[in-house]
Short mmCIF file of C-alpha atoms in Angstrom, two decimals:
data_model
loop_
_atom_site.label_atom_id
_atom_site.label_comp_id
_atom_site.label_asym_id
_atom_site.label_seq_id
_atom_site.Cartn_x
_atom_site.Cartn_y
_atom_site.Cartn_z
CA UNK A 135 129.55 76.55 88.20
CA UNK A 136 132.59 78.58 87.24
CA UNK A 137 135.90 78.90 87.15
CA UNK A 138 136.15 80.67 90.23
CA UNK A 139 134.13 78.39 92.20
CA UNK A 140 137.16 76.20 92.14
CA UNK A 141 138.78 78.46 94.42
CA UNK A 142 136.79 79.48 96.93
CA UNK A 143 135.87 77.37 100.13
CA UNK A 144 132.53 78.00 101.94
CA UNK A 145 133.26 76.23 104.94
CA UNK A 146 133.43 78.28 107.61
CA UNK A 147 135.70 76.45 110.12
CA UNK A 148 135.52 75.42 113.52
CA UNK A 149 136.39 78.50 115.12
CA UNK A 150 133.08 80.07 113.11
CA UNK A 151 131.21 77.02 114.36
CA UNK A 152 131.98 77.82 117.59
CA UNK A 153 131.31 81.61 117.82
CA UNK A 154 127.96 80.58 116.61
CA UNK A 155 127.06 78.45 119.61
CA UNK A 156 128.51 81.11 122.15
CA UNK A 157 126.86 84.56 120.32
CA UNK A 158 123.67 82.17 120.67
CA UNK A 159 124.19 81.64 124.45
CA UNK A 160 125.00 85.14 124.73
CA UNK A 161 121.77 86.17 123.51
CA UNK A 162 119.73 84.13 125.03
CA UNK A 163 121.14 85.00 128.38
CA UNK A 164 120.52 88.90 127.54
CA UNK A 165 117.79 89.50 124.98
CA UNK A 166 114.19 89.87 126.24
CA UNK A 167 112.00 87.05 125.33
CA UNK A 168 109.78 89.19 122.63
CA UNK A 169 112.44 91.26 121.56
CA UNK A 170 112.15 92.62 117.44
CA UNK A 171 113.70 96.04 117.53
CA UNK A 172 116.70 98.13 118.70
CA UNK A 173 115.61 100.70 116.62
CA UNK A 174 113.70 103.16 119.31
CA UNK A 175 113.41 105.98 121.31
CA UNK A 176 112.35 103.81 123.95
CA UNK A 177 114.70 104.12 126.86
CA UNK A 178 114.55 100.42 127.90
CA UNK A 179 114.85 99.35 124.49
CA UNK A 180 118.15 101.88 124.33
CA UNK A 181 119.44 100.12 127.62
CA UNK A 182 119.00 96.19 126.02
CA UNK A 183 121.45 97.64 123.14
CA UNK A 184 123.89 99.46 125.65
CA UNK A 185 124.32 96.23 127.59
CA UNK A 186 124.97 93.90 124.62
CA UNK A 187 127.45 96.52 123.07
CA UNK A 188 129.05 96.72 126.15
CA UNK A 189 129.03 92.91 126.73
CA UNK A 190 130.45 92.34 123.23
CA UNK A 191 133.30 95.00 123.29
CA UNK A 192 134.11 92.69 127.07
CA UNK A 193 134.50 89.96 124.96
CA UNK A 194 135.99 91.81 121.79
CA UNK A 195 132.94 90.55 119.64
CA UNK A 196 131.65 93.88 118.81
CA UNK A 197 134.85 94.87 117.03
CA UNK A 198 135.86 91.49 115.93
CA UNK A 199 136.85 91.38 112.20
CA UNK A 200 138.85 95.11 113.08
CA UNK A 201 142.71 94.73 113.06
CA UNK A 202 144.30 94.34 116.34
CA UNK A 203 145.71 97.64 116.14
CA UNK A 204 142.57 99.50 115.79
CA UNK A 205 141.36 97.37 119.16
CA UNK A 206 139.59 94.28 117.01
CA UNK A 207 139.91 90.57 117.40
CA UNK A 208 141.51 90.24 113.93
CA UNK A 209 139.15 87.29 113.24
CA UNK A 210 138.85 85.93 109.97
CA UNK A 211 135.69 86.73 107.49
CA UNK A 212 133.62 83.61 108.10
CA UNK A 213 133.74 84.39 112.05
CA UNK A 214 132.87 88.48 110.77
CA UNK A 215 130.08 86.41 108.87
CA UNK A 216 128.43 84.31 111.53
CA UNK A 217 128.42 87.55 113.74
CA UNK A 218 126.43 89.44 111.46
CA UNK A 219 124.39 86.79 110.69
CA UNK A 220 123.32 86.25 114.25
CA UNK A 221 122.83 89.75 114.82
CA UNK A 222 120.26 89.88 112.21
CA UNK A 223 118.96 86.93 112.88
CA UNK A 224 117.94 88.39 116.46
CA UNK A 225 116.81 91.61 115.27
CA UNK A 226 120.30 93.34 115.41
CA UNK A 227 120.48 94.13 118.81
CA UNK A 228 124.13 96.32 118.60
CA UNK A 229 120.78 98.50 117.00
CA UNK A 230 122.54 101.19 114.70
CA UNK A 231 126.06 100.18 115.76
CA UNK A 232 126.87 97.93 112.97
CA UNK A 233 126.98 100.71 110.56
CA UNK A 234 130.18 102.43 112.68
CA UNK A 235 131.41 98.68 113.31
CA UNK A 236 130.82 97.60 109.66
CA UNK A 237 132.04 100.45 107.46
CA UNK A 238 132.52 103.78 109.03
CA UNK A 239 134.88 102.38 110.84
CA UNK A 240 136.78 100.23 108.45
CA UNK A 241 136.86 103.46 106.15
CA UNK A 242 138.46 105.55 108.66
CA UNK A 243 141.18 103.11 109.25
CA UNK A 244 141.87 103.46 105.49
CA UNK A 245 142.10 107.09 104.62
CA UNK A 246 141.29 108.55 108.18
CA UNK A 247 143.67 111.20 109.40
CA UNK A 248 145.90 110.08 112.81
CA UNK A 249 143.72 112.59 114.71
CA UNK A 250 140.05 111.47 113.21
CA UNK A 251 141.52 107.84 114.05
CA UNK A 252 142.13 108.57 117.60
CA UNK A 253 138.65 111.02 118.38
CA UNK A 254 136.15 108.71 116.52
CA UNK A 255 137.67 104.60 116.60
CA UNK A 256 137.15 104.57 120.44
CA UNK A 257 133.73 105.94 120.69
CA UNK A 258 132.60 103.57 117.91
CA UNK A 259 134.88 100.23 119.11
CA UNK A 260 133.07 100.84 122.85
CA UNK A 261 129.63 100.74 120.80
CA UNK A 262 129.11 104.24 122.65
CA UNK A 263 128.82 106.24 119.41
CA UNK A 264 126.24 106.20 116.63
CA UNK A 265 126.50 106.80 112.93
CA UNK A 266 123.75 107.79 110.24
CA UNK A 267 124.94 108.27 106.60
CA UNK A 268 123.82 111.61 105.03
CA UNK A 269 123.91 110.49 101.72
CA UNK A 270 120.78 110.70 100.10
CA UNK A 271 118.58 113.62 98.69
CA UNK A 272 115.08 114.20 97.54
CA UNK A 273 115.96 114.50 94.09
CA UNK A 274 119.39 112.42 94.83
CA UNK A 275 119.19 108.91 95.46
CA UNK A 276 120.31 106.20 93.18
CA UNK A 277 122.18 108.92 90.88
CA UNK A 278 123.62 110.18 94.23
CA UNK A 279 126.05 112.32 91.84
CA UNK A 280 123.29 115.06 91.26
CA UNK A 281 123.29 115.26 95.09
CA UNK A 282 123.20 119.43 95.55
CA UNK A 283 123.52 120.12 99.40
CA UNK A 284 126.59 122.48 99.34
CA UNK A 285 129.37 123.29 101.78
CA UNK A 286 131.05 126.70 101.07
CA UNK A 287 134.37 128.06 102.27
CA UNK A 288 134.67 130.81 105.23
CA UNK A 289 137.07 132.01 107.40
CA UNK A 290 136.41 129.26 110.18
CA UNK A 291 136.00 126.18 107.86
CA UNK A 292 132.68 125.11 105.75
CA UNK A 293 129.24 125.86 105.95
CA UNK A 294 126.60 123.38 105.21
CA UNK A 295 123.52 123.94 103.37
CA UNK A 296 120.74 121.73 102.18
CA UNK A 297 118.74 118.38 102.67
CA UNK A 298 119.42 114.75 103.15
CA UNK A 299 116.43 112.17 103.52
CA UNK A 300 115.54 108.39 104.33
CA UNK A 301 118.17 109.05 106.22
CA UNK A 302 118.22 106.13 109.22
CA UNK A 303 118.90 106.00 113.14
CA UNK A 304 119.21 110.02 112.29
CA UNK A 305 117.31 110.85 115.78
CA UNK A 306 119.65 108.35 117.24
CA UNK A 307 123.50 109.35 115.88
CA UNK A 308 125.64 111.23 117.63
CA UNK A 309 127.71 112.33 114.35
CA UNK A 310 126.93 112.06 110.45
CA UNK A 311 128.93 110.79 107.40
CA UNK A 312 128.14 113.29 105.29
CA UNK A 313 128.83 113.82 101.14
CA UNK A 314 128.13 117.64 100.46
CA UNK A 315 128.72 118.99 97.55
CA UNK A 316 132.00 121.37 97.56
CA UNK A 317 132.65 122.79 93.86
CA UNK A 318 130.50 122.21 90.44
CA UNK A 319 132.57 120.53 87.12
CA UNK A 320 131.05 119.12 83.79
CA UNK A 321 132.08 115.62 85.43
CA UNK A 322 128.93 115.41 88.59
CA UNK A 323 130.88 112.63 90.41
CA UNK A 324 133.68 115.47 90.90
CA UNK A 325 133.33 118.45 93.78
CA UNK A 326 131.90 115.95 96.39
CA UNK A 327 133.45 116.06 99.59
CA UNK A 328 132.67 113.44 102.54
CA UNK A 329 132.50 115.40 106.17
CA UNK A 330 132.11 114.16 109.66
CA UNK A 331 129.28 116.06 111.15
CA UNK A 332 128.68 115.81 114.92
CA UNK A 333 124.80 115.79 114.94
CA UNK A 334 124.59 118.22 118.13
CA UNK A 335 125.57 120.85 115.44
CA UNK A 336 123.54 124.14 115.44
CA UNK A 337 121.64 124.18 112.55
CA UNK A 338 120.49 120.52 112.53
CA UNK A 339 116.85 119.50 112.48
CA UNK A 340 115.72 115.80 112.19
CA UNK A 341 112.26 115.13 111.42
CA UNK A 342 111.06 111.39 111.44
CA UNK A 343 109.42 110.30 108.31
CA UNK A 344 106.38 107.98 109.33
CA UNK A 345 106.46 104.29 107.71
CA UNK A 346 105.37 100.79 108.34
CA UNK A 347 109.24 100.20 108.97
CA UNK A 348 108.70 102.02 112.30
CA UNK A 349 110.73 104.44 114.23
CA UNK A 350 114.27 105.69 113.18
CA UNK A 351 114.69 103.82 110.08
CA UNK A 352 113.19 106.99 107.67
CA UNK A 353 114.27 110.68 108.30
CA UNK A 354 114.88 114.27 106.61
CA UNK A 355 117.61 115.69 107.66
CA UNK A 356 117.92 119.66 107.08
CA UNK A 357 121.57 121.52 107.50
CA UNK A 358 120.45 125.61 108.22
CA UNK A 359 124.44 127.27 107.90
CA UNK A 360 126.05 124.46 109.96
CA UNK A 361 129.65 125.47 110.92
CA UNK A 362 131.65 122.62 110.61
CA UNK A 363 135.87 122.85 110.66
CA UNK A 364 138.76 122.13 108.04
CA UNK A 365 139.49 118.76 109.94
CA UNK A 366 135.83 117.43 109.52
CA UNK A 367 137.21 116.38 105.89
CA UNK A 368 137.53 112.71 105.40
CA UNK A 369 139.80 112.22 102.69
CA UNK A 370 140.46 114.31 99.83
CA UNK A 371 138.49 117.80 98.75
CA UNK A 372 136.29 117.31 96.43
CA UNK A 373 137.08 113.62 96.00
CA UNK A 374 134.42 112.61 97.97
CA UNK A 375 133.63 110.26 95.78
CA UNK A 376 136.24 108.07 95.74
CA UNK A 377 135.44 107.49 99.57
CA UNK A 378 131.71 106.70 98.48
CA UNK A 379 133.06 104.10 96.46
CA UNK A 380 135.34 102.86 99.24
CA UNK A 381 132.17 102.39 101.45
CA UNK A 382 130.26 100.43 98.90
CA UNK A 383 133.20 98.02 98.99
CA UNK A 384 132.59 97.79 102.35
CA UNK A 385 128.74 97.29 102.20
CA UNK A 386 128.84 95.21 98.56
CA UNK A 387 128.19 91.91 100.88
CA UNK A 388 124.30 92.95 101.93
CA UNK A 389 122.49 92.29 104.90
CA UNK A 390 121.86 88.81 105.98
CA UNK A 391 118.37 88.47 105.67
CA UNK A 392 118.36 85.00 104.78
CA UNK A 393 119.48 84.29 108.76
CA UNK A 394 116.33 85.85 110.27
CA UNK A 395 114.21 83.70 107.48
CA UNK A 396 115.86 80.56 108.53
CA UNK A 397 114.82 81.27 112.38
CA UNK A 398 111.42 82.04 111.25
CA UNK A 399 111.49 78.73 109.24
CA UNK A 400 112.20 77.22 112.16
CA UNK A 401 109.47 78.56 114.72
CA UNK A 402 107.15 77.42 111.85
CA UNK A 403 108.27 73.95 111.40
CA UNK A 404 105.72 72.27 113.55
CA UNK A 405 102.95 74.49 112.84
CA UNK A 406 99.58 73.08 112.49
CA UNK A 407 98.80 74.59 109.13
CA UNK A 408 101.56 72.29 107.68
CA UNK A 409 99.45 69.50 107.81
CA UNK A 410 97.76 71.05 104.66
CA UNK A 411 99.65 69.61 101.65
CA UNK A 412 99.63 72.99 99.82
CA UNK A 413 101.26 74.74 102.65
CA UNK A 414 103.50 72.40 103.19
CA UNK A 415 104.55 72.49 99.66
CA UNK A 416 105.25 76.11 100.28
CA UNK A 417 107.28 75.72 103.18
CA UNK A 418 109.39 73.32 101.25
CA UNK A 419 109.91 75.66 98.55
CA UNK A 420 110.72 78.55 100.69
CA UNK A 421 113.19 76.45 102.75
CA UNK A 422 114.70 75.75 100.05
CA UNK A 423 114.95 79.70 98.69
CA UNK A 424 116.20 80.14 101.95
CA UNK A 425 119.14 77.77 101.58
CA UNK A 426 119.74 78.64 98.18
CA UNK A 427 119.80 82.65 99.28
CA UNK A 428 122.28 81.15 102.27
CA UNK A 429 124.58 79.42 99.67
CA UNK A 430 124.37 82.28 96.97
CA UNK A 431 125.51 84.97 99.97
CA UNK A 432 128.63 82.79 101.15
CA UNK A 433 129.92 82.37 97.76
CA UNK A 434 129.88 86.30 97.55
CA UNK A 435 131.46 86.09 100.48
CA UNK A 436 134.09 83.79 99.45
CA UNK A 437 135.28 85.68 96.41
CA UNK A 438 135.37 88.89 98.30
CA UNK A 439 137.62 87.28 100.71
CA UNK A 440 139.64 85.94 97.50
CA UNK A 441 139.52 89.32 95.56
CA UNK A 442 137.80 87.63 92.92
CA UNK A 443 133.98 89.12 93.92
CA UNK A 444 131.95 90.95 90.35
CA UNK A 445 128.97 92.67 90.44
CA UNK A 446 127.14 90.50 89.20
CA UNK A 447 127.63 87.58 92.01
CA UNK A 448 127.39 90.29 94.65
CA UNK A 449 124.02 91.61 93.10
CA UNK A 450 122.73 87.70 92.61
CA UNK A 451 123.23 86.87 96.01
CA UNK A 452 121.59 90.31 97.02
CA UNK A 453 118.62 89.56 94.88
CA UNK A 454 117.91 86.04 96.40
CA UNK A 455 118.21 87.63 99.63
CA UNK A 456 116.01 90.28 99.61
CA UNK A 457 113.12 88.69 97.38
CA UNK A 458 113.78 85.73 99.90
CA UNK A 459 112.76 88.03 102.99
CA UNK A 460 109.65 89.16 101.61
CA UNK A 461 108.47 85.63 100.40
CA UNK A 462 109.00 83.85 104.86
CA UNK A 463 107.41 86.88 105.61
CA UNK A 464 103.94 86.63 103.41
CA UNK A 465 104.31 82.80 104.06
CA UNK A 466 104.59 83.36 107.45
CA UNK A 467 101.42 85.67 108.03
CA UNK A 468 99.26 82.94 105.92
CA UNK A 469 100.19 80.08 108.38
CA UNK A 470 99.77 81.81 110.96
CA UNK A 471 97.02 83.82 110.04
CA UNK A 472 94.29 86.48 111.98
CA UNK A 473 96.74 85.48 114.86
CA UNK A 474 99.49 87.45 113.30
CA UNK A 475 98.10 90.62 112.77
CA UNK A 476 98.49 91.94 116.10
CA UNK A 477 101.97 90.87 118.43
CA UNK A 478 101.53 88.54 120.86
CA UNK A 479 103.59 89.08 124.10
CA UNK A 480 104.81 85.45 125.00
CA UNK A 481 104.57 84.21 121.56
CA UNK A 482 108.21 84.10 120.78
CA UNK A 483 109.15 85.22 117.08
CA UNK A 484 105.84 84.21 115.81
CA UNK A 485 104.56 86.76 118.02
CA UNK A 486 105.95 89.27 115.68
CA UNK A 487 104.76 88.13 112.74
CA UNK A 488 102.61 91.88 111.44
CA UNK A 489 106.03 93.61 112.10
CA UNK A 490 108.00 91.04 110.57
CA UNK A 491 105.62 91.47 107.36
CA UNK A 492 105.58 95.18 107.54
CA UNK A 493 109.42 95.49 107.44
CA UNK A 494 110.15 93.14 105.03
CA UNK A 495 108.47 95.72 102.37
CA UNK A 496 111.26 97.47 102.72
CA UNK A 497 113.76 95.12 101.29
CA UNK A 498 113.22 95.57 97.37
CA UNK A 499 114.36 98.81 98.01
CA UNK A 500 117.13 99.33 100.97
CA UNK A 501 120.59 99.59 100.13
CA UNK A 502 119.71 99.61 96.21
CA UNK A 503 116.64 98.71 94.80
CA UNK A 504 116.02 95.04 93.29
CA UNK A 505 115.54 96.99 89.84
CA UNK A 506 119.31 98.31 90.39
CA UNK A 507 120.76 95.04 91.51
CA UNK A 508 119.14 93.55 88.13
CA UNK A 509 120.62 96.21 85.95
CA UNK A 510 124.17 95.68 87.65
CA UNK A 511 123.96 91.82 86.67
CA UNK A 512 123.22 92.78 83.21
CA UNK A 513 125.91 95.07 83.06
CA UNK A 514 128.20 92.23 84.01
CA UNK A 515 126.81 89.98 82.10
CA UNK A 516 127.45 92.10 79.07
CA UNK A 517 130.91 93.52 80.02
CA UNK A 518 131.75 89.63 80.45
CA UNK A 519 130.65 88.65 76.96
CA UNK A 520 132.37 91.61 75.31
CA UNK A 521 135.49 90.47 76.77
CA UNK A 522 135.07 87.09 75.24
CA UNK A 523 134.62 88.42 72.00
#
């Protein structure tokens, strides 16, 4: 405990409560009985993630922690919460959408020119429009200051040059939030300049990079001369990092991944193998990781809300969370065992056990590795003791 756990209150309310209950309902009523992925080519997979977006925006869930005047609900955070933990929990079926919804969005509202407010908050509010995030770089990726690909000046506007990679839902988006390098100083944090890139652009390729996470979650992205105009600049020239830093604000609370463990928890609760006393100690344990991760993630989410949130207790919960994913995955291949390693149509979430397994390797290292997340609670730690001495 600490001081600032006197002020925070991780009860999420009754209106929370009961958003829970009705997203529940929802999806049940519109999500296939094996489904695990928006994340395809697949045209009916494409249609299951129209209809819910669609559905949602009817019922001003998709948008609903966005400001009234931006077309949201206005909800409060725990509601924002209990949406994206129910998304994930179902295998996020807005698909790439929560990235617009989540920060593209929200950053756009905050520094976003009237006229890149009114051509891009629509598109992404409807849950018509997709996002991807050209941030990354083969020899840029956690020191995303050394990134290199350049936009230079012309008569028209800017011209893009260069690479991005890992680079998700990249065969799916319709535009690109792009940093690109704009002018070289001693200081590699200044010259970057963030620019909205419609991905119909001549001069884009995308080629998928093959993974156990399957389709659309790894990419290269390669920029041949793209023309893109003056007004494609988000913010400030060559103070694109100061909007990077805005959308880490926006993503500091991570993914949920401790909802989708609980529902796997659950299909596994009356498993046969539980009647073995060493499984069942496992299950116990991991339930109880689980809870912990839960807990851990809401007080994040608390001091966000409160202004009070530190690297460190954004970085702890992360930890729990994603170590926590990988730990209901491995225990849920041993119970269920050679059964798992191929889906099962009809089996429910159990069916889905191999690709459950095979994405969860993925979450030591999405969104900042585990080794990163460490290093930023040390950094606290040590930033917090130097202040007390």
């Amino acid at each position: 405990m600490t001081a600032t756990d006197d002020l925070v209150d991780l009860d999420p309310g009754p209106a929370a409560h009961a958003l829970r209950r009705r997203l529940r309902q929802l999806l049940a009523e519109m999500l296939p009985a094996d489904w695990r992925t928006s994340f395809s080519n697949d045209a009916e997979v494409q249609a299951v993630v129209g209809r819910i977006c669609r559905r949602l925006g009817d019922e001003r869930l998709l948008t609903i922690n966005w400001p009234a005047e931006f077309g949201g609900a206005g909800a409060d955070v725990w509601q924002q919460t209990v949406l994206r933990e129910e998304m994930w929990a179902h295998f996020e079926p807005r698909g790439a959408q929560y990235m617009g919804l989540s920060w593209v969005g929200p950053t756009l509202m905050q520094i976003g020119t009237p006229a890149q407010l009114e051509k891009h908050l629509p598109g992404i509010a409807e849950g018509r429009i997709v996002w991807c995030q050209g941030f990354s770089e083969p020899e840029a990726g956690t020191d995303l200051g050394s990134l290199k690909l350049s936009a230079s000046r012309t008569d028209r506007g800017w011209l893009l040059t260069g690479q991005k990679i890992w680079t998700s839902y990249a065969g799916l988006a319709d535009w690109c939030f792009l940093a690109a390098r704009t002018s070289h100083t001693d200081n590699k944090h200044t010259g970057i300049t963030i620019f909205l890139v419609p991905m119909s652009s001549p001069g884009i390729t995308v080629r998928p990079i093959p993974s156990i996470m399957g389709e659309q979650h790894l990419n290269e992205v390669f920029f041949d001369g793209v023309e893109v105009a003056e007004e494609a600049i988000l913010g400030e020239l060559d103070q694109g990092w100061r909007v990077i830093k805005l959308v880490l604000t926006h993503e500091r609370i991570g993914i949920p991944r401790y909802a989708r463990d609980e529902r796997i928890l659950a299909a596994l609760a009356g498993h046969e193998s539980l009647q073995e006393p060493t499984v069942a100690s496992d299950y116990a344990r991991t339930l109880v990781h689980t809870r912990v991760a839960r807990l851990l993630n809401h007080r994040a989410i608390a001091l966000n809300d409160a202004g009070m949130l530190s690297d460190r207790e954004a970085s702890v919960a992360r930890v729990a969370s994603i170590h926590l994913d990988q730990e209901v995955a491995g225990l849920a291949l041993d119970m269920v065992g050679s059964d798992g390693l191929v889906p099962r149509p009809g089996a429910g979430l159990l069916g889905q056990v191999e690709d459950i397994f095979r994405y969860a390797r993925s979450a030591t290292i999405a969104s900042g590795t585990a080794e990163v997340q460490r290093m930023l609670i040390a950094r606290s730690a040590i930033r917090e003791v130097k202040d007390e001495t």
